[in-house]
Amino acid sequence: MPVYPGADGLFVRASLDAGATGVVVAAAGAGNAGPELVAAVGDAVAAGHPVLVCSRVHSGPVVPLYASAGAELRRAGALFAGDLSPWQARLLLAAASAVPGRSPQELVRAWLAGQDPLSGDGS
């Protein structure tokens, strides 16, 4: 879902209500979002759904730079997808969601950390 000024958590909640395993947020700049969206992300993560934050700009990684935006997404449990585009992150989430018996959130977290997500020990 794209982030824009005033974006709330409607799209995050609607996606999960419709059966999505997780959500990719195409955030502004280096990974920023407003407080209502951050709250929806926190609810999604608390319910066990991975939320990947990407940038909607042409290039550059997402990082939790700003205390009132990106850092709040990190505290809410969102995973920052580095320099993956929203489309690449969606494919990563889809692949992780297709592995039977494994947590998509943990598989994505391992992959983003440069680990083999399918190894038994996460390394």
mmCIF file of C-alpha atoms in Angstrom:
data_model
loop_
_atom_site.group_PDB
_atom_site.id
_atom_site.type_symbol
_atom_site.label_atom_id
_atom_site.label_comp_id
_atom_site.label_asym_id
_atom_site.label_seq_id
_atom_site.Cartn_x
_atom_site.Cartn_y
_atom_site.Cartn_z
ATOM 1 C CA MET A 1 0.000 0.000 0.000
ATOM 2 C CA PRO A 2 1.359 3.443 -0.823
ATOM 3 C CA VAL A 3 1.910 5.987 1.900
ATOM 4 C CA TYR A 4 0.752 9.539 1.295
ATOM 5 C CA PRO A 5 0.156 12.545 3.557
ATOM 6 C CA GLY A 6 -2.735 11.663 5.830
ATOM 7 C CA ALA A 7 -2.648 7.919 5.070
ATOM 8 C CA ASP A 8 -4.380 5.984 7.805
ATOM 9 C CA GLY A 9 -4.444 2.262 8.512
ATOM 10 C CA LEU A 10 -7.450 1.468 6.310
ATOM 11 C CA PHE A 11 -5.517 -0.355 3.574
ATOM 12 C CA VAL A 12 -3.445 -2.364 6.055
ATOM 13 C CA ARG A 13 -6.536 -3.509 7.949
ATOM 14 C CA ALA A 14 -8.573 -4.167 4.795
ATOM 15 C CA SER A 15 -5.773 -6.262 3.289
ATOM 16 C CA LEU A 16 -5.522 -8.437 6.390
ATOM 17 C CA ASP A 17 -9.311 -8.685 6.714
ATOM 18 C CA ALA A 18 -9.393 -9.922 3.115
ATOM 19 C CA GLY A 19 -6.945 -12.721 3.965
ATOM 20 C CA ALA A 20 -3.500 -11.290 3.220
ATOM 21 C CA THR A 21 -0.683 -12.969 5.146
ATOM 22 C CA GLY A 22 1.226 -9.705 5.463
ATOM 23 C CA VAL A 23 1.538 -6.242 4.002
ATOM 24 C CA VAL A 24 4.120 -4.264 2.069
ATOM 25 C CA VAL A 25 4.085 -0.551 2.833
ATOM 26 C CA ALA A 26 5.534 1.730 0.143
ATOM 27 C CA ALA A 27 6.554 4.505 2.519
ATOM 28 C CA ALA A 28 7.597 8.046 1.783
ATOM 29 C CA GLY A 29 11.301 8.833 1.434
ATOM 30 C CA ALA A 30 13.502 6.707 3.673
ATOM 31 C CA GLY A 31 10.508 4.949 5.238
ATOM 32 C CA ASN A 32 8.149 7.407 6.848
ATOM 33 C CA ALA A 33 4.467 7.154 7.759
ATOM 34 C CA GLY A 34 1.947 8.949 9.929
ATOM 35 C CA PRO A 35 0.722 7.876 13.388
ATOM 36 C CA GLU A 36 -2.529 6.218 12.250
ATOM 37 C CA LEU A 37 -0.671 4.023 9.790
ATOM 38 C CA VAL A 38 1.957 3.211 12.417
ATOM 39 C CA ALA A 39 -0.826 2.067 14.773
ATOM 40 C CA ALA A 40 -2.282 -0.223 12.086
ATOM 41 C CA VAL A 41 1.174 -1.658 11.419
ATOM 42 C CA GLY A 42 1.598 -2.339 15.146
ATOM 43 C CA ASP A 43 -1.758 -4.138 15.254
ATOM 44 C CA ALA A 44 -0.826 -6.235 12.208
ATOM 45 C CA VAL A 45 2.532 -7.261 13.649
ATOM 46 C CA ALA A 46 0.984 -8.034 17.044
ATOM 47 C CA ALA A 47 -1.454 -10.358 15.254
ATOM 48 C CA GLY A 48 1.478 -12.194 13.625
ATOM 49 C CA HIS A 49 1.408 -10.579 10.183
ATOM 50 C CA PRO A 50 4.712 -9.368 8.739
ATOM 51 C CA VAL A 51 4.821 -5.786 7.524
ATOM 52 C CA LEU A 52 7.658 -4.842 5.185
ATOM 53 C CA VAL A 53 8.523 -1.190 4.736
ATOM 54 C CA CYS A 54 9.976 -0.105 1.392
ATOM 55 C CA SER A 55 10.446 3.266 -0.218
ATOM 56 C CA ARG A 56 8.223 4.472 -3.015
ATOM 57 C CA VAL A 57 11.053 6.631 -4.380
ATOM 58 C CA HIS A 58 13.265 5.540 -7.279
ATOM 59 C CA SER A 59 16.290 4.342 -5.317
ATOM 60 C CA GLY A 60 17.829 4.185 -1.896
ATOM 61 C CA PRO A 61 17.251 2.096 1.204
ATOM 62 C CA VAL A 62 14.628 2.546 3.871
ATOM 63 C CA VAL A 63 15.952 3.216 7.359
ATOM 64 C CA PRO A 64 14.204 4.293 10.556
ATOM 65 C CA LEU A 65 15.753 7.775 10.642
ATOM 66 C CA TYR A 66 13.085 10.034 12.069
ATOM 67 C CA ALA A 67 11.823 9.623 15.625
ATOM 68 C CA SER A 68 8.222 10.391 14.763
ATOM 69 C CA ALA A 69 7.951 8.271 11.637
ATOM 70 C CA GLY A 70 10.384 5.566 10.569
ATOM 71 C CA ALA A 71 11.563 4.852 14.097
ATOM 72 C CA GLU A 72 7.936 4.449 15.165
ATOM 73 C CA LEU A 73 7.408 1.878 12.413
ATOM 74 C CA ARG A 74 10.445 -0.032 13.696
ATOM 75 C CA ARG A 75 9.091 0.090 17.276
ATOM 76 C CA ALA A 76 5.747 -1.167 15.951
ATOM 77 C CA GLY A 77 7.568 -4.238 14.630
ATOM 78 C CA ALA A 78 7.764 -3.445 10.922
ATOM 79 C CA LEU A 79 10.657 -4.908 8.974
ATOM 80 C CA PHE A 80 12.680 -2.473 6.882
ATOM 81 C CA ALA A 81 13.369 -4.023 3.479
ATOM 82 C CA GLY A 82 16.601 -2.142 2.760
ATOM 83 C CA ASP A 83 16.807 -1.284 -0.911
ATOM 84 C CA LEU A 84 14.111 -3.692 -2.108
ATOM 85 C CA SER A 85 11.419 -2.076 -4.199
ATOM 86 C CA PRO A 86 7.823 -2.594 -3.064
ATOM 87 C CA TRP A 87 7.408 -5.128 -5.887
ATOM 88 C CA GLN A 88 10.472 -7.107 -4.822
ATOM 89 C CA ALA A 89 9.339 -7.039 -1.198
ATOM 90 C CA ARG A 90 5.917 -8.313 -2.207
ATOM 91 C CA LEU A 91 7.524 -11.269 -3.998
ATOM 92 C CA LEU A 92 9.679 -11.990 -0.940
ATOM 93 C CA LEU A 93 6.595 -11.922 1.289
ATOM 94 C CA ALA A 94 4.648 -14.137 -1.135
ATOM 95 C CA ALA A 95 7.473 -16.695 -1.255
ATOM 96 C CA ALA A 96 7.825 -16.689 2.541
ATOM 97 C CA SER A 97 4.071 -17.121 2.914
ATOM 98 C CA ALA A 98 4.125 -20.197 0.677
ATOM 99 C CA VAL A 99 6.472 -22.221 2.912
ATOM 100 C CA PRO A 100 4.302 -24.655 4.864
ATOM 101 C CA GLY A 101 4.792 -24.818 8.603
ATOM 102 C CA ARG A 102 7.071 -21.776 8.791
ATOM 103 C CA SER A 103 6.407 -18.248 9.984
ATOM 104 C CA PRO A 104 6.490 -15.802 7.053
ATOM 105 C CA GLN A 105 7.708 -13.098 9.435
ATOM 106 C CA GLU A 106 10.683 -15.167 10.584
ATOM 107 C CA LEU A 107 11.558 -16.246 7.035
ATOM 108 C CA VAL A 108 11.505 -12.648 5.806
ATOM 109 C CA ARG A 109 13.483 -11.451 8.830
ATOM 110 C CA ALA A 110 16.177 -14.091 8.172
ATOM 111 C CA TRP A 111 16.393 -13.245 4.463
ATOM 112 C CA LEU A 112 16.716 -9.517 5.171
ATOM 113 C CA ALA A 113 19.490 -10.293 7.672
ATOM 114 C CA GLY A 114 21.434 -12.139 4.968
ATOM 115 C CA GLN A 115 20.765 -15.586 6.456
ATOM 116 C CA ASP A 116 19.444 -18.682 4.736
ATOM 117 C CA PRO A 117 15.786 -18.510 5.731
ATOM 118 C CA LEU A 118 15.206 -22.214 5.096
ATOM 119 C CA SER A 119 18.072 -23.564 7.180
ATOM 120 C CA GLY A 120 17.102 -25.125 10.473
ATOM 121 C CA ASP A 121 19.186 -22.744 12.587
ATOM 122 C CA GLY A 122 18.438 -19.490 10.702
ATOM 123 C CA SER A 123 22.058 -19.060 9.544
#
